Short mmCIF file of C-alpha atoms in Angstrom, two decimals:
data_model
loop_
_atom_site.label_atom_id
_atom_site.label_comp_id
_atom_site.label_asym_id
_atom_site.label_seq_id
_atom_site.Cartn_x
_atom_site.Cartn_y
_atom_site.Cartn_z
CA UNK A 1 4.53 -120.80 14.23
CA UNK A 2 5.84 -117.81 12.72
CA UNK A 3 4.29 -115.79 9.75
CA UNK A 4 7.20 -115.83 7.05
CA UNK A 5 7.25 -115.24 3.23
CA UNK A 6 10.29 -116.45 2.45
CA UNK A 7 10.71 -116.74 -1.77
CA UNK A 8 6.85 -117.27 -1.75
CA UNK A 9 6.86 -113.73 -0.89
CA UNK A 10 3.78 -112.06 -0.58
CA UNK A 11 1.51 -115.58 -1.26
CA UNK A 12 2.59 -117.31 2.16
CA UNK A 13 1.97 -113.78 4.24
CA UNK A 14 -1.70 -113.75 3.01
CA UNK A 15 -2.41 -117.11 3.39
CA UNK A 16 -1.85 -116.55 7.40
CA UNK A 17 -5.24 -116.45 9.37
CA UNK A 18 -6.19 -114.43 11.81
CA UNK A 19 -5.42 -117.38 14.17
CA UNK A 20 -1.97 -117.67 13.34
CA UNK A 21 -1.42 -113.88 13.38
CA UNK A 22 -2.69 -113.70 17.03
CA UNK A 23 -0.05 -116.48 18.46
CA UNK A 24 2.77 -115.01 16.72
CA UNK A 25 4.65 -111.44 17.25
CA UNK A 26 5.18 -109.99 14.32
CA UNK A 27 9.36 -109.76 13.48
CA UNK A 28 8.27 -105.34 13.37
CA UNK A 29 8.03 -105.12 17.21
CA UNK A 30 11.75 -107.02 17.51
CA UNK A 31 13.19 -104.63 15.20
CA UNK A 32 11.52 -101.81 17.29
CA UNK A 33 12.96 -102.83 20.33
CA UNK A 34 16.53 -102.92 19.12
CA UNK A 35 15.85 -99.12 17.64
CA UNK A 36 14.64 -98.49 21.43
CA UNK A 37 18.05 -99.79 23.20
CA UNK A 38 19.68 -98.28 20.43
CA UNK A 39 18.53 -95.12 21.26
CA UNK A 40 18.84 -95.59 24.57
CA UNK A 41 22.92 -96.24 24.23
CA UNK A 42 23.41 -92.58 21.86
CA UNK A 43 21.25 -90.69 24.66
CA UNK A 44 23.52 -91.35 27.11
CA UNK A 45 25.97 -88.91 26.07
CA UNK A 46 23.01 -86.50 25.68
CA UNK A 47 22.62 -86.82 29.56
CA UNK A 48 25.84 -85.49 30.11
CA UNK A 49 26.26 -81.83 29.08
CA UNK A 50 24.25 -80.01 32.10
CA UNK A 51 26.44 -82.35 34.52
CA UNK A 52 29.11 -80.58 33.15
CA UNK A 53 29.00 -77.16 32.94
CA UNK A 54 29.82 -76.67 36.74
CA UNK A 55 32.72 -78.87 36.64
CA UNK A 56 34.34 -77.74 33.23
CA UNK A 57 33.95 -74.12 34.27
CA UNK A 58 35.80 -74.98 38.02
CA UNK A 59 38.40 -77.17 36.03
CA UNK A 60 39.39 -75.50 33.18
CA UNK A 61 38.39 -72.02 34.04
CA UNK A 62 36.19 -72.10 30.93
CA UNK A 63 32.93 -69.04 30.82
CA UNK A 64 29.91 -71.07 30.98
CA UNK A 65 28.96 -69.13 27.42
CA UNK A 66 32.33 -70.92 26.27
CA UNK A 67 30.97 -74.33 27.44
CA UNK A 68 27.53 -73.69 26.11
CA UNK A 69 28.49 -72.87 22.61
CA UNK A 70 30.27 -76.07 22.49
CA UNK A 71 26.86 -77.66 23.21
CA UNK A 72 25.13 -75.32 21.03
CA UNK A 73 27.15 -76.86 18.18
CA UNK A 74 26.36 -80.25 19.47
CA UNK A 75 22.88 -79.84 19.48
CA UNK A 76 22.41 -77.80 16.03
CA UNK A 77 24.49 -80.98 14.14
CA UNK A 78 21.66 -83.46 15.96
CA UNK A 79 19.43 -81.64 14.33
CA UNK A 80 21.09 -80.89 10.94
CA UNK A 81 22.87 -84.26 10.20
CA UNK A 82 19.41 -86.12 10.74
CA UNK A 83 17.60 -86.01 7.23
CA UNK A 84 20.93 -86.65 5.64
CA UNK A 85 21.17 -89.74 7.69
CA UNK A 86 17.25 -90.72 7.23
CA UNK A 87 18.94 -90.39 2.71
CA UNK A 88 22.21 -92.54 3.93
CA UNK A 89 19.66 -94.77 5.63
CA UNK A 90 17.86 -95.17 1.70
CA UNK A 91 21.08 -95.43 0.05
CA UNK A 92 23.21 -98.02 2.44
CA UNK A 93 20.62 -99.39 5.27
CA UNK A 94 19.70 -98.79 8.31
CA UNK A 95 22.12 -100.63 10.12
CA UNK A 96 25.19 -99.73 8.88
CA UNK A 97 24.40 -96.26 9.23
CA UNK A 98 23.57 -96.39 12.61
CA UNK A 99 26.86 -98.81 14.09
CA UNK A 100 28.96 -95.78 12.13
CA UNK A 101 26.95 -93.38 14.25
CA UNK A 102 27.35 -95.34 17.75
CA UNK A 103 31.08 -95.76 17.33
CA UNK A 104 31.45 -91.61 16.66
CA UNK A 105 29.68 -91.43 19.65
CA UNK A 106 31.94 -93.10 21.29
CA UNK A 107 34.92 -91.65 19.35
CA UNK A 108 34.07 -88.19 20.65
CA UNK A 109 33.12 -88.65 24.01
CA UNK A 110 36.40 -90.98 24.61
CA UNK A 111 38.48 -87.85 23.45
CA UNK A 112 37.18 -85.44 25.86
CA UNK A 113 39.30 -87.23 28.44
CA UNK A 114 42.50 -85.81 26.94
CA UNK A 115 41.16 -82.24 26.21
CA UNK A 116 43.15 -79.34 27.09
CA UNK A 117 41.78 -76.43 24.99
CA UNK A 118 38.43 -74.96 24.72
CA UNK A 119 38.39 -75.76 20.68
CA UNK A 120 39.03 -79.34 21.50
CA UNK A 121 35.69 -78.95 23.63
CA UNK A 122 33.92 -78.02 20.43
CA UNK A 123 35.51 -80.45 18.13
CA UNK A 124 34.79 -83.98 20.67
CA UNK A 125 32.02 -82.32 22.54
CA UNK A 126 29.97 -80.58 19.59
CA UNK A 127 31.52 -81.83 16.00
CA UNK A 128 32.17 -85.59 16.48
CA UNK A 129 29.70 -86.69 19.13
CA UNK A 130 26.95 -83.88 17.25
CA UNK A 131 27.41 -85.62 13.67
CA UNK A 132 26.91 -89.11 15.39
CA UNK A 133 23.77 -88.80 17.58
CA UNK A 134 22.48 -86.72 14.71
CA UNK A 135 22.20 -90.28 12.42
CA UNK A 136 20.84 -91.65 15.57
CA UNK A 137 18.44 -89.00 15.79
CA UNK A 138 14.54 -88.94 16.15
CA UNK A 139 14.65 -89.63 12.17
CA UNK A 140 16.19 -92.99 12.44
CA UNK A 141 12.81 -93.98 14.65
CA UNK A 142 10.53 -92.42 11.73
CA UNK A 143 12.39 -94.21 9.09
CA UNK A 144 12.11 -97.65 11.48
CA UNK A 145 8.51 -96.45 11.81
CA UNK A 146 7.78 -96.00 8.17
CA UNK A 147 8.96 -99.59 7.15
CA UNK A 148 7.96 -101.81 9.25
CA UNK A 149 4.58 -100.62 10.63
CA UNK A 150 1.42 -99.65 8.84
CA UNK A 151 -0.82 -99.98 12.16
CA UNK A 152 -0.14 -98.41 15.44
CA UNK A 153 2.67 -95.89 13.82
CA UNK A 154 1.61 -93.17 16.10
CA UNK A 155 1.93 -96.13 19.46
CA UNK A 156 5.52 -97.14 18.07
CA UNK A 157 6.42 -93.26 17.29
CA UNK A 158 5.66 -92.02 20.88
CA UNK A 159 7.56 -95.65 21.79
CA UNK A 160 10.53 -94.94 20.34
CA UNK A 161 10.63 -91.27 21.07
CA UNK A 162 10.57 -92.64 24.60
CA UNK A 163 13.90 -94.01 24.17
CA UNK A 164 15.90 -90.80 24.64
CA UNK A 165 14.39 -90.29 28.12
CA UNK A 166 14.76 -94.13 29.01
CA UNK A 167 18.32 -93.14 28.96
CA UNK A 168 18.08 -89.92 30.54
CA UNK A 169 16.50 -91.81 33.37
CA UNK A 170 19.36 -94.73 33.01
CA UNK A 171 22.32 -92.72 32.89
CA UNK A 172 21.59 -89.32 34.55
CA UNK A 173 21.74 -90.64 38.36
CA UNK A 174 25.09 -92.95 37.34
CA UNK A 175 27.01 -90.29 35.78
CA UNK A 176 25.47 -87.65 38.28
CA UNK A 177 26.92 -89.66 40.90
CA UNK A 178 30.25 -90.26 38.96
CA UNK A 179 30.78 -86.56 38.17
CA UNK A 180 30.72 -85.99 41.74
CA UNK A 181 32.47 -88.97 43.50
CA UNK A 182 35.05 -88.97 40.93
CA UNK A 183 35.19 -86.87 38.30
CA UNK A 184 34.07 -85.82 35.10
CA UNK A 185 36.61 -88.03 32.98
CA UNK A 186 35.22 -91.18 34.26
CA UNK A 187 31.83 -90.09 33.28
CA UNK A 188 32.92 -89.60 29.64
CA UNK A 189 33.86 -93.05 29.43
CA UNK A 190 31.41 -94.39 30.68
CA UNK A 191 29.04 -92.64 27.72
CA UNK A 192 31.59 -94.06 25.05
CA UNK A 193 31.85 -97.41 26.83
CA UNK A 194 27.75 -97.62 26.33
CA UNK A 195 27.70 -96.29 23.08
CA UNK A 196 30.23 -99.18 21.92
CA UNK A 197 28.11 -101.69 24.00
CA UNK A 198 25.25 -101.18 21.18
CA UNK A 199 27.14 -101.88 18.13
CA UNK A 200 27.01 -105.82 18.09
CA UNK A 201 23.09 -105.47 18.87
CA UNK A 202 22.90 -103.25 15.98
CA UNK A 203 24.94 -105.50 13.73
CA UNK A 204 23.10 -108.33 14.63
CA UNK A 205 19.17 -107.93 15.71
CA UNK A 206 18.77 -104.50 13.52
CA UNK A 207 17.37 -105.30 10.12
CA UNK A 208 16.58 -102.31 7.22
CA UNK A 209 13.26 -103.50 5.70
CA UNK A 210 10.86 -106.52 6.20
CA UNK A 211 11.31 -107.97 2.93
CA UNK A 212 14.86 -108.64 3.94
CA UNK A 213 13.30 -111.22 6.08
CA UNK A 214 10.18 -112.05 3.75
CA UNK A 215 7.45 -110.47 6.10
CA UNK A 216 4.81 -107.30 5.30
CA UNK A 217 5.43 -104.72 7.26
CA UNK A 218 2.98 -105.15 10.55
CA UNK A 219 -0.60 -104.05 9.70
CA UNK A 220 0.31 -104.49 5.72
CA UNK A 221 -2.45 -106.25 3.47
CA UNK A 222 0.07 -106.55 1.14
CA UNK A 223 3.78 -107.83 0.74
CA UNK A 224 6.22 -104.79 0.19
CA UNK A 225 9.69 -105.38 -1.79
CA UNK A 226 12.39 -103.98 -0.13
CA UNK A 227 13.52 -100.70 -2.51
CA UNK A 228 15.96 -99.94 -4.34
CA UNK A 229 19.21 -98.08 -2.71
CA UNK A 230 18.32 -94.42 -3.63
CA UNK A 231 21.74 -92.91 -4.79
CA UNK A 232 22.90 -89.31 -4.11
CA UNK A 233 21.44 -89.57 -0.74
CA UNK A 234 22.88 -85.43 -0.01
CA UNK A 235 21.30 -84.31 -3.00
CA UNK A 236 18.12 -85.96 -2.59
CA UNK A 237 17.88 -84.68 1.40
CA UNK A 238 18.16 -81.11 -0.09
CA UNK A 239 16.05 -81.86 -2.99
CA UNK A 240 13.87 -82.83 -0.21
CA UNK A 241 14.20 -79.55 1.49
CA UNK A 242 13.59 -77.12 -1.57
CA UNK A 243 10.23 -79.46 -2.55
CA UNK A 244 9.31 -78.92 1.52
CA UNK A 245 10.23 -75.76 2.16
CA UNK A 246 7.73 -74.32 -0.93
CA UNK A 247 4.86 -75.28 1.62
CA UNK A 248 3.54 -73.49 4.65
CA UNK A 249 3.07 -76.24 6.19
CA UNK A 250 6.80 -76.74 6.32
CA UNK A 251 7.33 -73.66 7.77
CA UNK A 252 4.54 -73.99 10.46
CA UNK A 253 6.16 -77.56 11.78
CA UNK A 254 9.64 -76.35 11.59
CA UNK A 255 8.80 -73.22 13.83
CA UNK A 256 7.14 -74.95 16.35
CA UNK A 257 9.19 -77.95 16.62
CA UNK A 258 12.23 -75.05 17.30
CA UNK A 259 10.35 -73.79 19.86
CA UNK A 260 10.14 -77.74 21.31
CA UNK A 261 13.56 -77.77 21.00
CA UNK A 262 14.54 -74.24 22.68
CA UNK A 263 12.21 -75.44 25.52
CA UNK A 264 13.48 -78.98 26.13
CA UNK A 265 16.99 -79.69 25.14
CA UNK A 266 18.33 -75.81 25.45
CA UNK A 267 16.58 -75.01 28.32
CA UNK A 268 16.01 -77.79 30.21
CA UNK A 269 18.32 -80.09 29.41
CA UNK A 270 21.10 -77.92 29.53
CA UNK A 271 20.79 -75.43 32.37
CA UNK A 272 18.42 -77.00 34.85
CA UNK A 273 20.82 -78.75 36.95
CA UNK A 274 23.19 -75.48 36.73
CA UNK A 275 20.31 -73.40 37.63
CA UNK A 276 19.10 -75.59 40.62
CA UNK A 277 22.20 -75.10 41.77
CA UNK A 278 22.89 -71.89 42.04
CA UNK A 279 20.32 -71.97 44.30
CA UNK A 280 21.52 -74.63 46.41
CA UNK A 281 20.65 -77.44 45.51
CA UNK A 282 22.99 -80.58 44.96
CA UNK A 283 24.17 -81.54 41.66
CA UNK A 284 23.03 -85.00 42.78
CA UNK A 285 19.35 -83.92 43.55
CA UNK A 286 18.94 -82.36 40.65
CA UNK A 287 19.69 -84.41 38.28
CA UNK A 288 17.86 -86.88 40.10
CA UNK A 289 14.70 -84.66 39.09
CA UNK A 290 15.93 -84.37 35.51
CA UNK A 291 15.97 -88.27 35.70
CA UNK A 292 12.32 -88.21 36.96
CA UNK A 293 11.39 -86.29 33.96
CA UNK A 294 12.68 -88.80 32.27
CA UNK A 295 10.07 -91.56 34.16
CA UNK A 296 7.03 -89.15 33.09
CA UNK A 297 8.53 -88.75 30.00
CA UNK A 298 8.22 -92.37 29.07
CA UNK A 299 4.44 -92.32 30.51
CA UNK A 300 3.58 -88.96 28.19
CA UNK A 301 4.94 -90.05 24.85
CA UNK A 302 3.09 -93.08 24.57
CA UNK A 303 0.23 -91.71 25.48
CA UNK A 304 0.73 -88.89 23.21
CA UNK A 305 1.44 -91.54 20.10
CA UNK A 306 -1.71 -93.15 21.54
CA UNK A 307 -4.05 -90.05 21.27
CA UNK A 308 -2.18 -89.16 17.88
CA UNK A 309 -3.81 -92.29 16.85
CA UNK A 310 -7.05 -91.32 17.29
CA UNK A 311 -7.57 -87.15 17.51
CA UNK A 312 -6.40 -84.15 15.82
CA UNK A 313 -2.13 -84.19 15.69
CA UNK A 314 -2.62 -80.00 15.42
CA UNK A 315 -4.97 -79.44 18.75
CA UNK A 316 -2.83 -82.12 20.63
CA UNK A 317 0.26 -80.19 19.51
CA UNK A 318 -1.70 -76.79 20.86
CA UNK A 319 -2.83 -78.29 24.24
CA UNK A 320 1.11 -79.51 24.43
CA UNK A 321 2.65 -76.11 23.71
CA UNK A 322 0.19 -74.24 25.80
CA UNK A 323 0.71 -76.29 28.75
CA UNK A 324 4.35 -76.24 29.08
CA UNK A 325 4.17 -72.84 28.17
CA UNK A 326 2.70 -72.18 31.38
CA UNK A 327 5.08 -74.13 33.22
CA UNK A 328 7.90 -72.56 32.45
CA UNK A 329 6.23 -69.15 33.82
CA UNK A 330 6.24 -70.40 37.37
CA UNK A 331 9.73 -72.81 37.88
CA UNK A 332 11.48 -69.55 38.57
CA UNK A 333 9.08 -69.54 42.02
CA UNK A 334 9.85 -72.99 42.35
CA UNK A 335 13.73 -73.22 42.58
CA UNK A 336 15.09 -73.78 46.02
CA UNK A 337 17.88 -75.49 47.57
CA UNK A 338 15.43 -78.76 48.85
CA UNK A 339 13.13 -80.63 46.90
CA UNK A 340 9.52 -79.65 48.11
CA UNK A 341 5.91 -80.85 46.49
CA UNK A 342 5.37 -77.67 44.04
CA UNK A 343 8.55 -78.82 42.62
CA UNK A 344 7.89 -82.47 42.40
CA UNK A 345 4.18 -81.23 40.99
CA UNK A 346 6.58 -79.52 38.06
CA UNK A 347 8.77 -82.36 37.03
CA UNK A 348 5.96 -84.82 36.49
CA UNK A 349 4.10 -82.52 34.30
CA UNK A 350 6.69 -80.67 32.12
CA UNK A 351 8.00 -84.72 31.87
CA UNK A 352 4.40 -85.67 30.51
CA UNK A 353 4.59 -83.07 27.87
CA UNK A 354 8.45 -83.08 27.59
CA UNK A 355 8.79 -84.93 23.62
CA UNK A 356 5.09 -85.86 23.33
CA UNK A 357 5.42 -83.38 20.48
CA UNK A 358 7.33 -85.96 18.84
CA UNK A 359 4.24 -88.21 17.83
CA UNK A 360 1.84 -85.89 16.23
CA UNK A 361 4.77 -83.78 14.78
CA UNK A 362 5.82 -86.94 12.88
CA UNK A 363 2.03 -87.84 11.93
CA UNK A 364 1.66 -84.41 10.41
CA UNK A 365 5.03 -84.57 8.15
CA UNK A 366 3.75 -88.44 7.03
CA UNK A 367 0.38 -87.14 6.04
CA UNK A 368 1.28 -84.14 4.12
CA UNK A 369 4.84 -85.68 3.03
CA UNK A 370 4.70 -89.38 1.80
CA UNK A 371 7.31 -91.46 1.10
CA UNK A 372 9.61 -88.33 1.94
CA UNK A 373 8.19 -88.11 5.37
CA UNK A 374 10.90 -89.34 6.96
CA UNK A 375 13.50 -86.70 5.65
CA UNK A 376 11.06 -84.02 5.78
CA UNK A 377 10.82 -84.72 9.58
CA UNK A 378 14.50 -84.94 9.53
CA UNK A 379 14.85 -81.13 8.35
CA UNK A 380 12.01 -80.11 11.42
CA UNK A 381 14.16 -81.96 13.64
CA UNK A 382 16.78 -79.99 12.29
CA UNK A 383 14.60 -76.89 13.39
CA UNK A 384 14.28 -78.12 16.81
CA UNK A 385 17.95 -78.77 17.44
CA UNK A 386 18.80 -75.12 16.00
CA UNK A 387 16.16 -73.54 18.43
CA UNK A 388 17.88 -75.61 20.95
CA UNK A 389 21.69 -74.72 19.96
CA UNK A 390 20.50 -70.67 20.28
CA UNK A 391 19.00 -71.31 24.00
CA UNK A 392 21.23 -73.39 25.37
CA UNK A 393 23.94 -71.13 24.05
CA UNK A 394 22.24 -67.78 25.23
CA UNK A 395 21.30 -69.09 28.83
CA UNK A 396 24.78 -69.88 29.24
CA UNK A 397 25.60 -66.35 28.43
CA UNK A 398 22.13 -64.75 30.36
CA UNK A 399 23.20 -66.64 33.15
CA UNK A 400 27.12 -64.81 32.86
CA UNK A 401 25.80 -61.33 32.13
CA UNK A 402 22.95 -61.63 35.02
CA UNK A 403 23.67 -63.75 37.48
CA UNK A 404 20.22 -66.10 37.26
CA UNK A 405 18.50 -67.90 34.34
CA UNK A 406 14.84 -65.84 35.45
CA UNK A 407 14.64 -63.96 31.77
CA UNK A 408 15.57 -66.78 30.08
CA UNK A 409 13.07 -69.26 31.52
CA UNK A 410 9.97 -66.72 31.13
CA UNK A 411 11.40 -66.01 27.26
CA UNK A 412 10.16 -69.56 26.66
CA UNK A 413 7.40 -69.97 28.59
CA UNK A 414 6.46 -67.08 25.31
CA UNK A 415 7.95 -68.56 22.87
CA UNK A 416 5.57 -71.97 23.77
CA UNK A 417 2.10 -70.03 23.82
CA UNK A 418 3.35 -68.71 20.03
CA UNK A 419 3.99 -72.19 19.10
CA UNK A 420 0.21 -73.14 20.25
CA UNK A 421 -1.23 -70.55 18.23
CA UNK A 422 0.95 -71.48 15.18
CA UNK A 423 0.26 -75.51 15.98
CA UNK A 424 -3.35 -74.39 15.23
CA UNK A 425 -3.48 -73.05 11.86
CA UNK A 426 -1.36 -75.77 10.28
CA UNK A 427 -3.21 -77.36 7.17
CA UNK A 428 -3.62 -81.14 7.54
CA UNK A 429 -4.41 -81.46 3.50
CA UNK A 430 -2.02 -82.77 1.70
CA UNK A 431 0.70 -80.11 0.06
CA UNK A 432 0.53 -79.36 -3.41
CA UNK A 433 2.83 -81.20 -5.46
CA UNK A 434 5.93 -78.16 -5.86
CA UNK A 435 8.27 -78.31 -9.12
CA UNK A 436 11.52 -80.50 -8.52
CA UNK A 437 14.87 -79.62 -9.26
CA UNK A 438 16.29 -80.40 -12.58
CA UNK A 439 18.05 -83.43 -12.69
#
């Protein structure tokens, strides 16, 4: 029997025992689980650029700093587009948001087949398929987080965060394999192919609040109505952003969540697979080991929404920073043209630390933020896809001027110790409440 409100609202939910609660599964953790395929589909495109470099640069003749930019602009609209998608999400609901996101997805990566020109690169590559993963961004899982759970946010944070590298570890070997059995086309269509896969899930499973099926949200003592659409969703994301950006603590989360970014998605991400092989090793191996970070990755970000549940969201941030800091320091040693146990010994522990930022980072902008959590975190994701943008963009042109990615992987192995330091003296008191803008 199934705990439902119905027009009885929030009388019928409290009347349900404990009994009842414990042989029933809450609607919350179905709605999770389509946000977690959902993900899933829009991160398969996001497995795709470091596949690419290599074979965009032999076919087209393309610079690799030509090919990175494009990704660079990719990766800073991820970033940027999120909190005005978490305000779309207020103003027309969650769903329809996100099936508009999965088919530009599509939309963009389908076109890449027919490009010719470096600018059509950027506009399929960075514009289209940039503005649609950016609704489907981290933010979309805070704003699913924020409704339907009161309990076990942090364990459904880290959850959904683990999406992205659930398709990283889907994807990565198929298209690897694609890319170099048959080409790179047939690997772009198989990214929009997925992405349209999602959209009847969406459309059907995916629902915007729990009063919209007459439940609390999971955890609730009380019934919550479903809010009003919030109009002007632009102005109210950069309303948003002037009320956030008069706080330190702003500043603190967006500069270390850039530094997440510059480490991860612009380094890593991007330039691992062309950087293992310019010392030898096969395209194929190495993105098998990017697909392996993706395993750990899974393993780490639960566990980190799991500690973020129960310790300090700025020491775990610290410890995380710190760690990968180091690293980064010593995969320069590491890259060879075989797979050998120091190696292996990296990949599983940069993939335990790889987004478990992502839970205690969202914890922090919820306690300090509110009801405005969710866009606030969209603006530091924001941060984190612009720090990514810059390094994926200059390794591409480190590795042209130099010949090897060395300066560019030690530059972040840096950049990470700053980011502990800075995780550390971030205020977990509430912000002051900071003047709005007129109406």
């Amino acid at each position: 029997m199934t705990q439902t409100t119905d027009a009885a609202g929030p009388d019928t939910a409290t009347t349900a025992g404990p009994a009842r609660r414990r042989r029933s599964l809450h609607r919350a953790w179905f709605v999770a689980a389509v946000t977690f395929v959902t993900i899933i589909g829009a991160a398969a495109f996001r497995s795709l650029p470091g596949l690419l470099i290599d074979p965009l640069h032999q076919d087209f003749g393309w610079s690799r700093g030509t090919i990175s930019a494009a990704v660079s602009v990719n990766l800073a609209l991820y970033g940027l587009t999120a909190p005005f998608a978490a305000a779309l999400m207020d103003r027309f609901g969650i769903r329809r948001v996100v099936a508009v996101a999965l088919t530009v997805i599509a939309l963009g990566s389908g076109l890449t087949v027919w490009m010719t020109a470096a600018w059509q690169l950027l506009l399929c590559w960075g514009l289209l398929v940039g503005l649609g993963s950016g609704s489907m961004a981290l933010a979309f899982a805070a704003t699913v987080t924020n409704r339907w759970f009161t309990e076990r946010r942090g364990l459904v944070t880290g959850i959904l965060t683990a999406a992205s590298a659930s398709g990283q570890l889907i994807f990565l070997p198929v298209l690897s394999w694609i890319v170099q059995t048959h080409d790179w086309r047939p690997a772009a269509v198989t990214v929009a192919l997925a992405a349209l896969a999602v959209v009847p899930f969406v459309w059907l499973l995916l629902r915007d609040h729990p009063a919209d099926v007459g439940l609390k949200p999971y955890g609730a003592k009380e019934f919550v109505p479903k809010p009003a659409p919030v109009p002007g969703a632009a102005r109210r994301a950069l309303r948003v952003l002037f009320q956030a950006s008069r706080t330190g603590t702003f500043w603190l989360l967006a500069g270390t969540f850039a530094i997440c970014g510059a480490s991860t998605n612009g380094l890593i991400q991007t330039h691992f697979v062309p950087a293992a092989h310019d010392h030898g090793m096969p395209i194929t191996a190495a993105a098998g080991l990017l697909a392996v970070i993706g395993v750990f990755d899974v393993v780490g970000t639960i566990a980190s929404g799991w500690f973020t549940d129960r310790f300090d969201a700025r020491r775990l941030l610290a410890v995380y920073y710190a760690l990968r800091g180091v690293s980064l320091l010593f995969l320069p040693m590491l890259l060879a043209p075989s797979v050998h146990p120091p190696m292996l010994f990296f990949i599983v522990f940069y993939g335990l630390d790889w987004v478990a930022t992502v839970p205690p980072t969202v914890a922090l902008c919820r306690e300090v933020y509110g009801e405005d959590s969710a866009i606030v975190f969209g603006w530091v994701l924001a941060s984190h896809q612009v720090g990514a943008a810059l390094v994926a963009f200059a390794g591409g042109v480190a590795r042209d001027a130099f010949g090897s990615y060395d300066m560019v992987w030690y530059a972040s192995g840096a950049l990470c110790a700053v980011a502990a330091l800075m995780a550390l003296v971030i205020r977990r008191r509430p912000a002051p409440a900071p003047v709005a803008l007129p109406a």
